[in-house]
mmCIF file of C-alpha atoms in Angstrom:
data_model
loop_
_atom_site.group_PDB
_atom_site.id
_atom_site.type_symbol
_atom_site.label_atom_id
_atom_site.label_comp_id
_atom_site.label_asym_id
_atom_site.label_seq_id
_atom_site.Cartn_x
_atom_site.Cartn_y
_atom_site.Cartn_z
ATOM 1 C CA MET Q 71 145.028 -7.525 -174.894
ATOM 2 C CA ALA Q 72 143.487 -10.710 -176.395
ATOM 3 C CA LYS Q 73 141.453 -13.213 -174.741
ATOM 4 C CA VAL Q 74 142.554 -16.867 -174.376
ATOM 5 C CA VAL Q 75 140.404 -19.795 -173.289
ATOM 6 C CA VAL Q 76 142.076 -22.940 -172.081
ATOM 7 C CA VAL Q 77 139.943 -25.920 -172.011
ATOM 8 C CA ASN Q 78 141.224 -28.937 -170.050
ATOM 9 C CA THR Q 79 139.251 -32.166 -170.980
ATOM 10 C CA SER Q 80 141.013 -34.707 -168.855
ATOM 11 C CA PRO Q 81 138.608 -36.358 -166.383
ATOM 12 C CA ARG Q 82 141.684 -36.543 -163.894
ATOM 13 C CA LYS Q 83 142.387 -33.326 -161.566
ATOM 14 C CA GLY Q 84 146.001 -32.178 -161.939
ATOM 15 C CA ALA Q 85 146.291 -34.368 -165.004
ATOM 16 C CA ASN Q 86 149.428 -34.043 -167.218
ATOM 17 C CA SER Q 87 147.598 -32.600 -169.965
ATOM 18 C CA GLU Q 88 146.190 -29.909 -167.645
ATOM 19 C CA THR Q 89 149.468 -28.998 -166.309
ATOM 20 C CA LEU Q 90 150.979 -28.277 -169.997
ATOM 21 C CA ALA Q 91 147.993 -26.585 -170.975
ATOM 22 C CA MET Q 92 148.516 -24.277 -167.621
ATOM 23 C CA LYS Q 93 151.992 -23.612 -168.815
ATOM 24 C CA ILE Q 94 150.611 -22.530 -172.192
ATOM 25 C CA ALA Q 95 148.737 -20.184 -170.395
ATOM 26 C CA GLU Q 96 151.183 -18.901 -168.461
ATOM 27 C CA GLY Q 97 153.284 -17.919 -171.526
ATOM 28 C CA ALA Q 98 150.184 -16.121 -172.927
ATOM 29 C CA LYS Q 99 149.320 -14.430 -169.875
ATOM 30 C CA ASP Q 100 152.967 -13.165 -169.536
ATOM 31 C CA ASN Q 101 152.635 -12.017 -173.086
ATOM 32 C CA GLY Q 102 149.729 -9.645 -171.876
ATOM 33 C CA ASN Q 103 146.494 -11.991 -172.744
ATOM 34 C CA GLU Q 104 143.604 -12.348 -170.386
ATOM 35 C CA ILE Q 105 143.091 -16.254 -169.401
ATOM 36 C CA GLN Q 106 140.016 -17.931 -168.940
ATOM 37 C CA VAL Q 107 140.111 -21.685 -167.802
ATOM 38 C CA PHE Q 108 137.346 -24.253 -168.046
ATOM 39 C CA ASN Q 109 137.823 -27.759 -166.553
ATOM 40 C CA LEU Q 110 135.095 -30.081 -168.109
ATOM 41 C CA ARG Q 111 135.554 -32.559 -164.992
ATOM 42 C CA GLU Q 112 133.615 -30.026 -163.039
ATOM 43 C CA LEU Q 113 130.805 -29.439 -165.307
ATOM 44 C CA GLU Q 114 127.752 -31.458 -166.313
ATOM 45 C CA ILE Q 115 128.131 -31.891 -170.087
ATOM 46 C CA ASN Q 116 125.898 -33.993 -172.453
ATOM 47 C CA GLY Q 117 126.781 -35.262 -176.085
ATOM 48 C CA CYS Q 118 125.449 -33.482 -179.316
ATOM 49 C CA LYS Q 119 121.859 -34.881 -179.771
ATOM 50 C CA ALA Q 120 122.004 -33.881 -183.498
ATOM 51 C CA CYS Q 121 118.803 -31.785 -183.053
ATOM 52 C CA MET Q 122 120.146 -29.261 -185.857
ATOM 53 C CA GLY Q 123 118.589 -26.404 -183.645
ATOM 54 C CA CYS Q 124 122.043 -24.994 -183.680
ATOM 55 C CA LYS Q 125 121.991 -24.566 -187.571
ATOM 56 C CA LYS Q 126 119.041 -22.231 -187.251
ATOM 57 C CA THR Q 127 120.701 -20.041 -184.445
ATOM 58 C CA GLY Q 128 124.430 -20.677 -184.290
ATOM 59 C CA ASN Q 129 124.227 -21.470 -180.835
ATOM 60 C CA CYS Q 130 123.658 -25.186 -179.232
ATOM 61 C CA VAL Q 131 120.264 -25.382 -177.927
ATOM 62 C CA GLN Q 132 121.063 -27.470 -175.051
ATOM 63 C CA LYS Q 133 121.579 -25.737 -171.630
ATOM 64 C CA ASP Q 134 124.097 -27.512 -169.808
ATOM 65 C CA GLY Q 135 127.504 -26.902 -168.473
ATOM 66 C CA ILE Q 136 129.629 -26.630 -171.979
ATOM 67 C CA LYS Q 137 127.061 -23.743 -172.890
ATOM 68 C CA ASP Q 138 129.320 -21.322 -171.187
ATOM 69 C CA VAL Q 139 132.445 -23.126 -172.687
ATOM 70 C CA LEU Q 140 131.135 -22.664 -176.231
ATOM 71 C CA GLU Q 141 130.095 -19.008 -175.632
ATOM 72 C CA ALA Q 142 134.082 -18.439 -174.072
ATOM 73 C CA ILE Q 143 135.264 -19.751 -177.259
ATOM 74 C CA LYS Q 144 133.131 -18.050 -179.640
ATOM 75 C CA GLU Q 145 134.451 -14.671 -177.914
ATOM 76 C CA ALA Q 146 138.065 -15.709 -177.668
ATOM 77 C CA ASP Q 147 141.204 -14.664 -179.478
ATOM 78 C CA GLY Q 148 142.674 -17.933 -178.688
ATOM 79 C CA LEU Q 149 141.746 -21.332 -177.777
ATOM 80 C CA VAL Q 150 144.015 -24.043 -175.850
ATOM 81 C CA ILE Q 151 143.080 -27.295 -175.753
ATOM 82 C CA SER Q 152 144.255 -30.167 -173.394
ATOM 83 C CA ALA Q 153 143.213 -33.871 -174.388
ATOM 84 C CA ALA Q 154 144.456 -36.909 -172.761
ATOM 85 C CA VAL Q 155 144.721 -39.796 -175.083
ATOM 86 C CA TYR Q 156 142.600 -43.173 -174.137
ATOM 87 C CA PHE Q 157 142.731 -46.196 -176.282
ATOM 88 C CA GLY Q 158 144.362 -44.324 -179.043
ATOM 89 C CA GLN Q 159 141.654 -41.817 -178.986
ATOM 90 C CA PRO Q 160 141.128 -38.238 -177.541
ATOM 91 C CA ASN Q 161 139.379 -38.768 -174.110
ATOM 92 C CA ALA Q 162 135.372 -38.729 -173.882
ATOM 93 C CA GLN Q 163 135.358 -35.285 -172.558
ATOM 94 C CA TYR Q 164 137.408 -33.993 -175.370
ATOM 95 C CA ARG Q 165 135.083 -35.738 -177.650
ATOM 96 C CA ILE Q 166 132.003 -34.168 -176.193
ATOM 97 C CA LEU Q 167 133.379 -30.490 -176.485
ATOM 98 C CA GLU Q 168 134.576 -31.231 -180.300
ATOM 99 C CA ASP Q 169 131.028 -32.740 -181.128
ATOM 100 C CA ARG Q 170 129.331 -29.577 -179.637
ATOM 101 C CA MET Q 171 131.482 -27.337 -181.561
ATOM 102 C CA PHE Q 172 129.146 -28.596 -184.505
ATOM 103 C CA SER Q 173 126.971 -25.565 -183.262
ATOM 104 C CA PHE Q 174 129.566 -23.411 -184.790
ATOM 105 C CA ILE Q 175 129.069 -24.214 -188.435
ATOM 106 C CA ASP Q 176 125.750 -23.803 -190.399
ATOM 107 C CA GLY Q 177 123.901 -26.351 -192.444
ATOM 108 C CA GLU Q 178 126.626 -25.852 -195.378
ATOM 109 C CA PHE Q 179 129.564 -26.252 -193.007
ATOM 110 C CA LYS Q 180 130.357 -22.322 -193.212
ATOM 111 C CA PRO Q 181 131.581 -21.128 -189.682
ATOM 112 C CA PHE Q 182 129.270 -19.266 -187.366
ATOM 113 C CA ILE Q 183 132.279 -17.922 -185.610
ATOM 114 C CA ALA Q 184 135.071 -15.245 -186.696
ATOM 115 C CA PRO Q 185 138.377 -16.810 -188.341
ATOM 116 C CA GLY Q 186 141.839 -16.477 -187.333
ATOM 117 C CA LYS Q 187 141.375 -17.558 -183.741
ATOM 118 C CA LYS Q 188 144.816 -18.742 -182.353
ATOM 119 C CA LEU Q 189 144.739 -22.534 -181.279
ATOM 120 C CA ALA Q 190 147.356 -24.570 -179.367
ATOM 121 C CA VAL Q 191 146.668 -28.237 -178.535
ATOM 122 C CA VAL Q 192 148.188 -30.385 -175.662
ATOM 123 C CA GLY Q 193 148.122 -34.246 -176.120
ATOM 124 C CA THR Q 194 149.047 -36.744 -173.364
ATOM 125 C CA SER Q 195 149.449 -40.359 -173.401
ATOM 126 C CA GLY Q 196 150.562 -43.096 -171.437
ATOM 127 C CA GLY Q 197 151.865 -45.261 -174.092
ATOM 128 C CA ASP Q 198 151.999 -44.809 -177.895
ATOM 129 C CA PRO Q 199 153.972 -41.584 -178.760
ATOM 130 C CA VAL Q 200 152.611 -42.079 -182.415
ATOM 131 C CA ALA Q 201 149.201 -41.880 -181.426
ATOM 132 C CA CYS Q 202 149.529 -38.973 -179.222
ATOM 133 C CA GLY Q 203 151.111 -36.645 -181.799
ATOM 134 C CA THR Q 204 148.666 -37.825 -184.342
ATOM 135 C CA ILE Q 205 145.817 -36.852 -182.076
ATOM 136 C CA ALA Q 206 147.133 -33.468 -181.604
ATOM 137 C CA ASP Q 207 147.632 -33.227 -185.235
ATOM 138 C CA GLY Q 208 144.238 -34.515 -185.934
ATOM 139 C CA ILE Q 209 142.469 -31.866 -183.416
ATOM 140 C CA LEU Q 210 144.883 -28.817 -184.893
ATOM 141 C CA GLY Q 211 143.802 -29.976 -188.482
ATOM 142 C CA ARG Q 212 139.922 -30.467 -187.776
ATOM 143 C CA LEU Q 213 139.503 -26.989 -185.735
ATOM 144 C CA GLY Q 214 141.525 -25.370 -188.251
ATOM 145 C CA GLY Q 215 139.907 -26.771 -191.006
ATOM 146 C CA PHE Q 216 136.303 -26.481 -190.176
ATOM 147 C CA PHE Q 217 136.508 -23.149 -187.870
ATOM 148 C CA LYS Q 218 139.573 -21.498 -189.361
ATOM 149 C CA PHE Q 219 141.561 -21.668 -186.363
ATOM 150 C CA GLU Q 220 145.369 -20.523 -186.772
ATOM 151 C CA PRO Q 221 147.284 -23.394 -185.289
ATOM 152 C CA VAL Q 222 150.313 -21.781 -183.092
ATOM 153 C CA GLY Q 223 151.940 -25.237 -181.786
ATOM 154 C CA LYS Q 224 151.193 -28.529 -179.866
ATOM 155 C CA VAL Q 225 152.620 -30.413 -177.141
ATOM 156 C CA ALA Q 226 152.602 -34.193 -176.823
ATOM 157 C CA ILE Q 227 154.154 -36.171 -174.663
ATOM 158 C CA THR Q 228 153.717 -39.908 -173.446
ATOM 159 C CA GLY Q 229 154.534 -41.855 -170.366
ATOM 160 C CA CYS Q 230 151.849 -39.895 -168.445
ATOM 161 C CA ASN Q 231 150.063 -42.748 -166.536
ATOM 162 C CA PRO Q 232 151.324 -41.387 -163.392
ATOM 163 C CA PRO Q 233 150.185 -37.953 -162.546
ATOM 164 C CA ASN Q 234 152.334 -35.169 -162.488
ATOM 165 C CA VAL Q 235 155.050 -36.543 -164.634
ATOM 166 C CA ALA Q 236 154.418 -33.370 -166.886
ATOM 167 C CA ALA Q 237 155.483 -31.211 -163.833
ATOM 168 C CA GLY Q 238 158.927 -32.659 -163.986
ATOM 169 C CA ASN Q 239 159.243 -32.785 -167.877
ATOM 170 C CA GLU Q 240 161.274 -29.349 -168.194
ATOM 171 C CA GLU Q 241 161.515 -29.609 -172.054
ATOM 172 C CA ALA Q 242 157.905 -29.981 -172.426
ATOM 173 C CA LEU Q 243 157.160 -27.179 -169.995
ATOM 174 C CA ALA Q 244 159.749 -25.038 -171.801
ATOM 175 C CA GLN Q 245 157.971 -25.794 -175.143
ATOM 176 C CA ALA Q 246 154.606 -25.133 -173.663
ATOM 177 C CA TYR Q 247 155.571 -21.738 -172.072
ATOM 178 C CA GLU Q 248 157.147 -20.830 -175.610
ATOM 179 C CA ILE Q 249 153.718 -21.843 -177.526
ATOM 180 C CA GLY Q 250 151.718 -19.653 -175.028
ATOM 181 C CA LYS Q 251 154.099 -16.457 -176.187
ATOM 182 C CA LYS Q 252 152.644 -16.948 -179.560
ATOM 183 C CA PHE Q 253 149.270 -15.780 -178.271
#
């Protein structure tokens, strides 16, 4: 049994991105995996301080709510990340997570973590479908490039200003579930 960590970064409870991430988690669980979920909106988190302490230890030296998230990602076999798109960029909580993952690489940009972790990304947007897909692809590319994660899929949908739109999008839910089965 593999361990899959799900990190919901949307500040909105019941967000569309969270709905789709949890559908991926359902597929992964149905495939025999252990699931651990973190909702960043529930944690007190700080941005990267660029103190470079992590380059010596392989761990972020800050002791805030994201510390457990980072440790869980290190230990996991797979990762699901959801990010809402705000003003054509991933939401702020996602950016904090990605910046704090700087602690996963040494001073020469070699990963401190094991390569080959499976990765799925959910991107949701109220508007621009191109930006939504591009941002999801960018996350897959950066995490794959820096940390050698293995992308297994993405779900990117728009029209998500009202909450719960994703819950009625049968195509996106089916796509998310099938991605989860790849873990």
